[in-house]
JSON list of C-alpha atoms in Angstrom, two decimals:
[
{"chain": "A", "resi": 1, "resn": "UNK", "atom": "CA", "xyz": [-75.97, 9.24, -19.20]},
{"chain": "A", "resi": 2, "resn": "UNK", "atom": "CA", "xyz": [-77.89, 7.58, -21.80]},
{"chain": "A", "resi": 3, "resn": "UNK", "atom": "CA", "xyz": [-79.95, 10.34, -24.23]},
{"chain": "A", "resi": 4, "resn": "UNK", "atom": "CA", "xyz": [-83.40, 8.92, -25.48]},
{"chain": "A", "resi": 5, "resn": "UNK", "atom": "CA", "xyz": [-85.37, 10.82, -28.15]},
{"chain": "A", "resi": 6, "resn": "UNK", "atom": "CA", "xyz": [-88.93, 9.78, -28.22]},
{"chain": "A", "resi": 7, "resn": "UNK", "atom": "CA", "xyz": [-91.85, 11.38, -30.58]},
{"chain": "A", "resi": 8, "resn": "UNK", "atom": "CA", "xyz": [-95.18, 10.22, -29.66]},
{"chain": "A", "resi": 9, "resn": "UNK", "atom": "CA", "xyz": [-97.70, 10.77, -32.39]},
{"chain": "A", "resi": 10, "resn": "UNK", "atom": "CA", "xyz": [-101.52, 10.24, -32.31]},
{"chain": "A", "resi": 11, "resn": "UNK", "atom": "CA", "xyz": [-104.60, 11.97, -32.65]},
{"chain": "A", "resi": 12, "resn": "UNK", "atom": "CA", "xyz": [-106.55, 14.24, -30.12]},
{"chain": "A", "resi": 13, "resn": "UNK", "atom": "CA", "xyz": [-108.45, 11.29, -27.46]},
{"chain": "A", "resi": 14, "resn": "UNK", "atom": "CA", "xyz": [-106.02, 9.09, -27.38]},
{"chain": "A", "resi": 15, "resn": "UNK", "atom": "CA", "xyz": [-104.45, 9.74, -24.26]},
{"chain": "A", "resi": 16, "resn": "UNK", "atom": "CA", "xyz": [-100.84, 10.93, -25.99]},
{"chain": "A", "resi": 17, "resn": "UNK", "atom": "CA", "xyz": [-100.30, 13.76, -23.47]},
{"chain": "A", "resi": 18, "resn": "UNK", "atom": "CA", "xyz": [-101.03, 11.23, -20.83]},
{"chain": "A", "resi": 19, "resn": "UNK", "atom": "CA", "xyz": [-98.81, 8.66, -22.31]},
{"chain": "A", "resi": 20, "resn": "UNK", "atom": "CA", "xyz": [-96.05, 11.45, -21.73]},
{"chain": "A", "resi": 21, "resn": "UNK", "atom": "CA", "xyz": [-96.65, 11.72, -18.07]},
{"chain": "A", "resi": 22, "resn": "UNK", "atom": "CA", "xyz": [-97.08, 7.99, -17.96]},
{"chain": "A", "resi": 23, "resn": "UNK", "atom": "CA", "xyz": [-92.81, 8.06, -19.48]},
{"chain": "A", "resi": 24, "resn": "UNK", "atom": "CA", "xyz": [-92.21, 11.14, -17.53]},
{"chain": "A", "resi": 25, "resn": "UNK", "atom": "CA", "xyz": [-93.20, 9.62, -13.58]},
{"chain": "A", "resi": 26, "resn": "UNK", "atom": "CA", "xyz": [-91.74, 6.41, -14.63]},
{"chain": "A", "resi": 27, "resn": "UNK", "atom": "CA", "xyz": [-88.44, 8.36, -15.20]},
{"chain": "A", "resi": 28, "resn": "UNK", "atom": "CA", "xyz": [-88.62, 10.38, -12.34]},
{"chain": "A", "resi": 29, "resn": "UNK", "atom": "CA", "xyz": [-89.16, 7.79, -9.97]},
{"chain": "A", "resi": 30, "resn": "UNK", "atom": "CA", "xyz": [-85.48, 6.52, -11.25]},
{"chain": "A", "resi": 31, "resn": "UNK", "atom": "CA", "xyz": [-84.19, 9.51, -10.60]},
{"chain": "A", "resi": 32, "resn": "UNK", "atom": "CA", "xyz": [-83.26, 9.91, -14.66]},
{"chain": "A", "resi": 33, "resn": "UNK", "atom": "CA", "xyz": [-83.57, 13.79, -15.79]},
{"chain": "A", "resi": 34, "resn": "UNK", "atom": "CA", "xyz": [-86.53, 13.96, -18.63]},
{"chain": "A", "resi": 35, "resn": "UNK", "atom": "CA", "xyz": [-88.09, 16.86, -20.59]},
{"chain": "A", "resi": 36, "resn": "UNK", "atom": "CA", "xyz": [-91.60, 16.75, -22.63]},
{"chain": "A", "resi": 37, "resn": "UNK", "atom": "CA", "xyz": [-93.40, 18.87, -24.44]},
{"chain": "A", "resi": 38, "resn": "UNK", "atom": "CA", "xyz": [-96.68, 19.04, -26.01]},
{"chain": "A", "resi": 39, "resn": "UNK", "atom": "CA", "xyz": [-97.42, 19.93, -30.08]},
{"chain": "A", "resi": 40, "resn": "UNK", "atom": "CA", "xyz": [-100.73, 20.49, -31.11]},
{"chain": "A", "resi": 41, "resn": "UNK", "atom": "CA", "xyz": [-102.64, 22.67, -32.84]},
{"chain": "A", "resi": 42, "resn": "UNK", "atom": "CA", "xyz": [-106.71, 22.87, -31.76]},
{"chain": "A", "resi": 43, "resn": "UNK", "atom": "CA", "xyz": [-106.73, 20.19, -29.82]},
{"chain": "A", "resi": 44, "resn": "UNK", "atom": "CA", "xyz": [-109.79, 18.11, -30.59]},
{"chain": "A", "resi": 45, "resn": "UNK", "atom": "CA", "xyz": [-110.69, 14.92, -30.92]},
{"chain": "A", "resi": 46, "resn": "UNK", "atom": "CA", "xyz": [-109.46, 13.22, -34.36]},
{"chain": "A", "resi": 47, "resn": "UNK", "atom": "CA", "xyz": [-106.90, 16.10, -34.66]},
{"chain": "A", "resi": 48, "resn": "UNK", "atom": "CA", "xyz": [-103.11, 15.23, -34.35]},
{"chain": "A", "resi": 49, "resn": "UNK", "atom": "CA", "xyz": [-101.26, 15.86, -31.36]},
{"chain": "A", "resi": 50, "resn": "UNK", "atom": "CA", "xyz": [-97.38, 14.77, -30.75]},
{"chain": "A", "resi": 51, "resn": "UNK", "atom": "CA", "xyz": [-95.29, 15.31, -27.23]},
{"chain": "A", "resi": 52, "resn": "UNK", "atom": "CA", "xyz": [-91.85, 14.86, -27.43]},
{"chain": "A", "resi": 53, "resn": "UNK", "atom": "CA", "xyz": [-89.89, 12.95, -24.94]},
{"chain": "A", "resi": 54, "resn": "UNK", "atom": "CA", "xyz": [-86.38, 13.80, -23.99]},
{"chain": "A", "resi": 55, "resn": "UNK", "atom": "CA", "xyz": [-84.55, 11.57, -21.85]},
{"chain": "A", "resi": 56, "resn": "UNK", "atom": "CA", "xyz": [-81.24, 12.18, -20.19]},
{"chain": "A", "resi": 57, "resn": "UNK", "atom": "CA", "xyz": [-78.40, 14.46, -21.01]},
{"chain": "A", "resi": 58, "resn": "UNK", "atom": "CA", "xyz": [-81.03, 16.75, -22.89]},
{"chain": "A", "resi": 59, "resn": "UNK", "atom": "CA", "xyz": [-81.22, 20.47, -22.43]},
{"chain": "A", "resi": 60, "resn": "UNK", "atom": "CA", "xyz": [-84.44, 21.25, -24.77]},
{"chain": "A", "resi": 61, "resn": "UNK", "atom": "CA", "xyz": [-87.70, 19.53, -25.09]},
{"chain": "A", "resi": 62, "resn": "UNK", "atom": "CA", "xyz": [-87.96, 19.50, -28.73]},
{"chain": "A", "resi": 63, "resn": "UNK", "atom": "CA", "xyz": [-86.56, 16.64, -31.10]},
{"chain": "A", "resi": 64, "resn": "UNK", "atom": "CA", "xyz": [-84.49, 17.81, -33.90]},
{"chain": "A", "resi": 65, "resn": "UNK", "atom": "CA", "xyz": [-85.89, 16.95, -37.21]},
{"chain": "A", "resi": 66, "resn": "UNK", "atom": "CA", "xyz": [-84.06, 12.95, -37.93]},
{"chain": "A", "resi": 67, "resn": "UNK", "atom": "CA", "xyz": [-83.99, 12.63, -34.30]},
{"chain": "A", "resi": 68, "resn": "UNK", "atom": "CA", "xyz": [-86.09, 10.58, -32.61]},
{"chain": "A", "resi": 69, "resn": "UNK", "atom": "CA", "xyz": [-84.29, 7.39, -31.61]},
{"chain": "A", "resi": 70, "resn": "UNK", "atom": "CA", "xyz": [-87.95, 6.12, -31.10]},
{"chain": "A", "resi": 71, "resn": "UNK", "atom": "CA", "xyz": [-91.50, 7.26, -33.22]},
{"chain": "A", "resi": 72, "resn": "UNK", "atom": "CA", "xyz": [-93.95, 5.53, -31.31]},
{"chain": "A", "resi": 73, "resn": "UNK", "atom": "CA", "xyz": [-97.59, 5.99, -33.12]},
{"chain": "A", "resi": 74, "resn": "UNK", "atom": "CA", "xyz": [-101.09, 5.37, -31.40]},
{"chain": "A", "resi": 75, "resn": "UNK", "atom": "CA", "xyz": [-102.76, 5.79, -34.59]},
{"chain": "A", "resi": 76, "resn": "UNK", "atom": "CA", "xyz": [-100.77, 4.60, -38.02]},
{"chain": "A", "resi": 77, "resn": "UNK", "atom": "CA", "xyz": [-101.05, 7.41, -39.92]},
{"chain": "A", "resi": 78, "resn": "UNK", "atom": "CA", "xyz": [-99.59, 9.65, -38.10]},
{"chain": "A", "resi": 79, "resn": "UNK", "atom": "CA", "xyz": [-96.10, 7.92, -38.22]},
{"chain": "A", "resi": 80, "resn": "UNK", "atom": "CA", "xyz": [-96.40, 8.77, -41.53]},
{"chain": "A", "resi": 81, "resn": "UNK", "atom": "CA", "xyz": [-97.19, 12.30, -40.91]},
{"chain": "A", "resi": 82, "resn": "UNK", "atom": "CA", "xyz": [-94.58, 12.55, -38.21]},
{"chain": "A", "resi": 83, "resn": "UNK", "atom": "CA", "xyz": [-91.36, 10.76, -40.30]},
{"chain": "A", "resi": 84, "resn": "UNK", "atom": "CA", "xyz": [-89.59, 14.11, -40.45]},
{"chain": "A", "resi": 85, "resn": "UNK", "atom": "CA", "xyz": [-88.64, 13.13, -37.21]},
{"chain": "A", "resi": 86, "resn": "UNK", "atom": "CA", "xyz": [-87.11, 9.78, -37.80]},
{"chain": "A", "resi": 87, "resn": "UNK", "atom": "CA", "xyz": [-83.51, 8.54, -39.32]},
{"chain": "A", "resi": 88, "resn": "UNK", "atom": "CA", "xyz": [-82.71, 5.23, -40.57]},
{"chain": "A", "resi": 89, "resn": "UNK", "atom": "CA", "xyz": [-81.65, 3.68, -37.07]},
{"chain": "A", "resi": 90, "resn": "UNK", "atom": "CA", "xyz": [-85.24, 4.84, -35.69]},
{"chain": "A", "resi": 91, "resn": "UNK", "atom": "CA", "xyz": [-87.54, 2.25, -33.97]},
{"chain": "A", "resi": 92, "resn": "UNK", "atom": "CA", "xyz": [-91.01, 2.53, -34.47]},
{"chain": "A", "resi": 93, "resn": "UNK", "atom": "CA", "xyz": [-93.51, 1.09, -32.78]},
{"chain": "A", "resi": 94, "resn": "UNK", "atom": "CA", "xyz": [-96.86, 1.17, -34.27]},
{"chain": "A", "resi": 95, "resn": "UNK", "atom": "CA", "xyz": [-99.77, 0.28, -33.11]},
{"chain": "A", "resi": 96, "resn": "UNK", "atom": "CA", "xyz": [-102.06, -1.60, -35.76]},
{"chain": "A", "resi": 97, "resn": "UNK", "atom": "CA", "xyz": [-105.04, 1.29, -35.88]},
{"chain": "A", "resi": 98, "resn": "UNK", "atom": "CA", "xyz": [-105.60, 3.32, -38.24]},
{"chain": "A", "resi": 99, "resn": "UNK", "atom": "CA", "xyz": [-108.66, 6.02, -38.46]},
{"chain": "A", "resi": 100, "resn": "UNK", "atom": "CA", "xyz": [-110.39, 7.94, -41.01]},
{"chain": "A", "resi": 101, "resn": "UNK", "atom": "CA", "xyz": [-108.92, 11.20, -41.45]},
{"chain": "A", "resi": 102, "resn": "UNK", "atom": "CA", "xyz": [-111.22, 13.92, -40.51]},
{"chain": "A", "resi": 103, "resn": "UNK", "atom": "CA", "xyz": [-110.10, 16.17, -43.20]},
{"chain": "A", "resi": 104, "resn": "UNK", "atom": "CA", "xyz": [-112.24, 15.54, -46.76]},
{"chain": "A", "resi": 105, "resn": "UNK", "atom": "CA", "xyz": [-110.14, 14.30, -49.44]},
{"chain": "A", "resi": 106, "resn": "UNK", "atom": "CA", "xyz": [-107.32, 12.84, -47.50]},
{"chain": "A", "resi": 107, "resn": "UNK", "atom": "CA", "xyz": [-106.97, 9.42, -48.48]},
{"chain": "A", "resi": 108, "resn": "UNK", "atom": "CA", "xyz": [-107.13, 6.78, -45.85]},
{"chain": "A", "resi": 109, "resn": "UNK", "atom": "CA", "xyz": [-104.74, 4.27, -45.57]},
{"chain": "A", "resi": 110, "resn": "UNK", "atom": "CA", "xyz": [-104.63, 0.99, -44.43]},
{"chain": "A", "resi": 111, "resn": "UNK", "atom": "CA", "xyz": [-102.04, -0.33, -41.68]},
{"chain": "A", "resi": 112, "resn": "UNK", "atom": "CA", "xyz": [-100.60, -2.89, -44.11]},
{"chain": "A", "resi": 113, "resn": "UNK", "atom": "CA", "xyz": [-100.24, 0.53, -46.61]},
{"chain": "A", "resi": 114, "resn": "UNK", "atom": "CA", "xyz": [-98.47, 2.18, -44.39]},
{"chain": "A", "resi": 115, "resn": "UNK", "atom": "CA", "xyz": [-96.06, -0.69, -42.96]},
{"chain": "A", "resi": 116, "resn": "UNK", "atom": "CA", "xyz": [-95.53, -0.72, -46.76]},
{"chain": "A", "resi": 117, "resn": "UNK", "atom": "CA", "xyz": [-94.41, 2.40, -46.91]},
{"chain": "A", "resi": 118, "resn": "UNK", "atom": "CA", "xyz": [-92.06, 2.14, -43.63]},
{"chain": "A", "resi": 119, "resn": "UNK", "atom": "CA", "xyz": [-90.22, -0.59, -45.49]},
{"chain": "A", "resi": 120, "resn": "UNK", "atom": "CA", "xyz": [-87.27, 1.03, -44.94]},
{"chain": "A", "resi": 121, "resn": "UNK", "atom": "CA", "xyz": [-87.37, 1.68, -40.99]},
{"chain": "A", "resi": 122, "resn": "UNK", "atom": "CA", "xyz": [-87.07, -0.96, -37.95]},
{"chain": "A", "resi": 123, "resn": "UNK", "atom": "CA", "xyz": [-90.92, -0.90, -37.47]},
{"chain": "A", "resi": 124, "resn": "UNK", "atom": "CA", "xyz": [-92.25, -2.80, -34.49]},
{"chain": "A", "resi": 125, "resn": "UNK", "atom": "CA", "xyz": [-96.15, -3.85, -34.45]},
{"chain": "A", "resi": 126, "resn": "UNK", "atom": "CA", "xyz": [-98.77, -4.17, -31.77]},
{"chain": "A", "resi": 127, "resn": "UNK", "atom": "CA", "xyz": [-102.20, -4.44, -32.01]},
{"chain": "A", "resi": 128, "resn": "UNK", "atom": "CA", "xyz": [-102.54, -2.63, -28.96]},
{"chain": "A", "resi": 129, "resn": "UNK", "atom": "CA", "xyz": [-106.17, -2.50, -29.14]},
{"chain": "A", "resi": 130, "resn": "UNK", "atom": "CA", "xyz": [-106.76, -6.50, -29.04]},
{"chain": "A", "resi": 131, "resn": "UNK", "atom": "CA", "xyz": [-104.93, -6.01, -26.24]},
{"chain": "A", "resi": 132, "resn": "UNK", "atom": "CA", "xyz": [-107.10, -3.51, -24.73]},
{"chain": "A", "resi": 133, "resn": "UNK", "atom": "CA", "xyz": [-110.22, -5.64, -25.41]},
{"chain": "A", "resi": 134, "resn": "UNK", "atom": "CA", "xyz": [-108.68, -8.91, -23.79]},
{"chain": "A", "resi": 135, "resn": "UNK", "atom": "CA", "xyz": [-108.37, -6.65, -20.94]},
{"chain": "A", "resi": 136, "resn": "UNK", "atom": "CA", "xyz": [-111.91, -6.12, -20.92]},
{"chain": "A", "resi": 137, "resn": "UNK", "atom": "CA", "xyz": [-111.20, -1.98, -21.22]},
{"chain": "A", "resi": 138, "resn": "UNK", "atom": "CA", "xyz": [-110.53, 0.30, -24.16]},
{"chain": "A", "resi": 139, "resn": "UNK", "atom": "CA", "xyz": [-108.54, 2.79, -22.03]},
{"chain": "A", "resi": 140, "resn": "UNK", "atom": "CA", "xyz": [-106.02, 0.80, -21.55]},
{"chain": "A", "resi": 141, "resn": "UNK", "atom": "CA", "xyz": [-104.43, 0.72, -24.92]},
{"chain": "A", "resi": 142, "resn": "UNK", "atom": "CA", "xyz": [-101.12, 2.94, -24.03]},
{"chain": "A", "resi": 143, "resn": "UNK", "atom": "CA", "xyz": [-100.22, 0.99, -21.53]},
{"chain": "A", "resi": 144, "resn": "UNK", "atom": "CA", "xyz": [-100.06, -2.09, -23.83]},
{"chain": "A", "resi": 145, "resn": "UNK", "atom": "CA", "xyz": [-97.92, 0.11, -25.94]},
{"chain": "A", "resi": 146, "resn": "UNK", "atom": "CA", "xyz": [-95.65, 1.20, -23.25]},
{"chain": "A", "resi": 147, "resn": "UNK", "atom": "CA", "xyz": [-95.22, -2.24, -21.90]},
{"chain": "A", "resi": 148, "resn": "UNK", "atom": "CA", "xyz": [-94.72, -3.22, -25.74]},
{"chain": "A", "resi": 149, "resn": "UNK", "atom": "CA", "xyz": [-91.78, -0.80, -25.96]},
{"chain": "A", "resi": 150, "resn": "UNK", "atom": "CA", "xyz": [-90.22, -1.90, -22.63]},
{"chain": "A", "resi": 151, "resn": "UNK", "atom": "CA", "xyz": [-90.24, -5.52, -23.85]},
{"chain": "A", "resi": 152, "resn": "UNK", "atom": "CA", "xyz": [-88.09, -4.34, -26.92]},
{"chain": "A", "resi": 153, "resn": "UNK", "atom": "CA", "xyz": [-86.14, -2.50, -24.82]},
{"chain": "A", "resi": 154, "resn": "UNK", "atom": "CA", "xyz": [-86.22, 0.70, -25.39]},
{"chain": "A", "resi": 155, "resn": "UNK", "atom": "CA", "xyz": [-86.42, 1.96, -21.95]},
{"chain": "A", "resi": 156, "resn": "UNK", "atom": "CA", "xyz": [-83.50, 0.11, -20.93]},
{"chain": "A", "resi": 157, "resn": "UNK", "atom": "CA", "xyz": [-82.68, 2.35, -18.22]},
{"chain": "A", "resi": 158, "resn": "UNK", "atom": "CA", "xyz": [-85.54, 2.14, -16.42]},
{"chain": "A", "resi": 159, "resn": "UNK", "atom": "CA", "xyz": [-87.23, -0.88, -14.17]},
{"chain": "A", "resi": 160, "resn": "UNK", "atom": "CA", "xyz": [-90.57, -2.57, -15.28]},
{"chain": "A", "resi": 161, "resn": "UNK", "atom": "CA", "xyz": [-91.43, -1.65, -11.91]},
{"chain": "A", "resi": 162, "resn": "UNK", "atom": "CA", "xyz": [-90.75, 2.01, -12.14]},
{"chain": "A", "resi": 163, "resn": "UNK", "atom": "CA", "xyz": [-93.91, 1.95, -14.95]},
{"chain": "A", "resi": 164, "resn": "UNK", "atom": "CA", "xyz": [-95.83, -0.27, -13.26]},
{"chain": "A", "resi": 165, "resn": "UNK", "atom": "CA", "xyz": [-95.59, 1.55, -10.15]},
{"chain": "A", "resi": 166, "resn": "UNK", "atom": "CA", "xyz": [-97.06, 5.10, -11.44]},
{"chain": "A", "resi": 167, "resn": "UNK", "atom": "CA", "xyz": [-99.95, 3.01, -13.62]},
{"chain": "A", "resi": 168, "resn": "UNK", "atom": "CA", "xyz": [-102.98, 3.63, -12.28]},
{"chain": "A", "resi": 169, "resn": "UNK", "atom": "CA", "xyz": [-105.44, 1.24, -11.92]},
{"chain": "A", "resi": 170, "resn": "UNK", "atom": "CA", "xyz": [-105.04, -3.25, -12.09]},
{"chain": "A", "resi": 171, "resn": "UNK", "atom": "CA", "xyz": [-106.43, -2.81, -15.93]},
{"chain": "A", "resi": 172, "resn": "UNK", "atom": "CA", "xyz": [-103.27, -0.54, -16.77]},
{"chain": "A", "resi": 173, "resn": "UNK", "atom": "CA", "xyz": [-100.95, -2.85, -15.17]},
{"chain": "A", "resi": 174, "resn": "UNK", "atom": "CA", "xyz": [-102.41, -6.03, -16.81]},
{"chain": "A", "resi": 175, "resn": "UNK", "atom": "CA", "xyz": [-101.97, -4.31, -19.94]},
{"chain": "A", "resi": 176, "resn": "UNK", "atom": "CA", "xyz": [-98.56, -3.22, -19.87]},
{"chain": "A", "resi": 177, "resn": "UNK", "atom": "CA", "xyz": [-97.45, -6.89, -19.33]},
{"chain": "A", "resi": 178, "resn": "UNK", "atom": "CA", "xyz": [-99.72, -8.39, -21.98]},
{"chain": "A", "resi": 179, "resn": "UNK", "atom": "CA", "xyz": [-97.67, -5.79, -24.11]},
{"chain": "A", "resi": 180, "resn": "UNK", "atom": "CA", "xyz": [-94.37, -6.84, -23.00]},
{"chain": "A", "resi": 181, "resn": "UNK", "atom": "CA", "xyz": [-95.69, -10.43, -23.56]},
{"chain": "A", "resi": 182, "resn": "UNK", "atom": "CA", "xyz": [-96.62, -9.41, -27.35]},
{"chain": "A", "resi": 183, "resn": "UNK", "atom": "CA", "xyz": [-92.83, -7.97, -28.14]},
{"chain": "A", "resi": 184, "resn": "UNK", "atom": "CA", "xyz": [-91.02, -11.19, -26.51]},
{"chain": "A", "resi": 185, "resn": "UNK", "atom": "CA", "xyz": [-92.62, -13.56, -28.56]},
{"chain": "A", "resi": 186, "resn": "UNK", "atom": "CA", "xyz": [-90.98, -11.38, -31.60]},
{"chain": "A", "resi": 187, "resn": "UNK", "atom": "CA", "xyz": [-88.45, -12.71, -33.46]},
{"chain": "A", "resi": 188, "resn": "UNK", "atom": "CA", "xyz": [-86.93, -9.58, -34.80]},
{"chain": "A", "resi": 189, "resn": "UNK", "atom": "CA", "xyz": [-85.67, -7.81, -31.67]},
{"chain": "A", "resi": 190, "resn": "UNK", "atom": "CA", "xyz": [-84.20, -4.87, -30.85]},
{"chain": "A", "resi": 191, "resn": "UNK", "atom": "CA", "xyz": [-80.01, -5.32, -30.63]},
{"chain": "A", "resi": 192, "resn": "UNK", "atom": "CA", "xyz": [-79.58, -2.01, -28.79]}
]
């Protein structure tokens, strides 16, 4: 069995520990064995929350420091924050948002900052929030994501039906195929 190591990194209202659940039913209706777990401190809005995302011959739910396999983060920043986690055959997928930190005197960087400094990492981008908007609803941004990853391939071992299947709602569907849409039209893809 194939092992998949996947960090998901965001801040606190953006649906991360959904987003797990969303990887987790897609995986268990294939039958494929997965383990997740949540890190957070307070959780509150704007603060940063992870889950990690073990997939197949795992036996822990945490990701070793250098590795994820895939760093998949909501909000920009916190790939940054969260690169202790990655290795230099690590995908990331990054959506184009960044937000204000809610700490005073942390600097704020911009998305074309921070691609800067993940020069040296296989970075993937979506503007999963255009995609949300086409949609015509905001909540549908991690399912543009998800659908962004499967079109790279990085849940290979799972059907496009097995995550469309456990989305709820036509918006969530629409928007993980407008994601999968975004990564085919790439011309850097994944060789897995």
């Amino acid at each position: 069995m194939v092992k998949l190591n996947i960090l998901v990194a965001g801040v606190g209202g953006q649906g991360i520990i959904t987003m797990g659940k969303m990887i987790t039913n897609a995986c268990e209706r294939e039958g494929i064995k997965v383990l997740v777990a949540e890190t957070h401190g307070l959780a509150q809005r704007g603060g940063a929350v992870n889950i990690h995302v073990r997939i197949g011959d795992v036996y822990a739910p945490i990701i070793a420091k250098h590795g994820a396999d895939c760093l998949i983060g909501l909000e920009a920043n916190e790939v940054l924050r969260n690169l202790d986690y990655a290795n230099s055959n690590t995908i990331i997928v990054l959506n184009e948002y960044s937000l204000k930190p809610v700490l005073p005197k942390v600097k704020e960087n911009s998305v074309e900052e921070i691609v800067k400094k993940l020069s040296n990492f296989r970075v993937f981008r979506i503007n999963a929030n255009n995609i949300a908007s086409l949609v015509g609803d905001k909540r549908v941004v991690n399912s543009a994501i998800l659908g962004f990853a499967y079109g790279l391939g990085i849940f290979r071992m799972m059907s496009e039906e097995s995550f469309t299947s456990t989305l709820k709602g036509e918006n969530n569907v629409k928007a993980f195929r407008l994601g999968l849409e975004e990564s085919l039209k790439l011309s850097n893809k994944l060789t897995i």
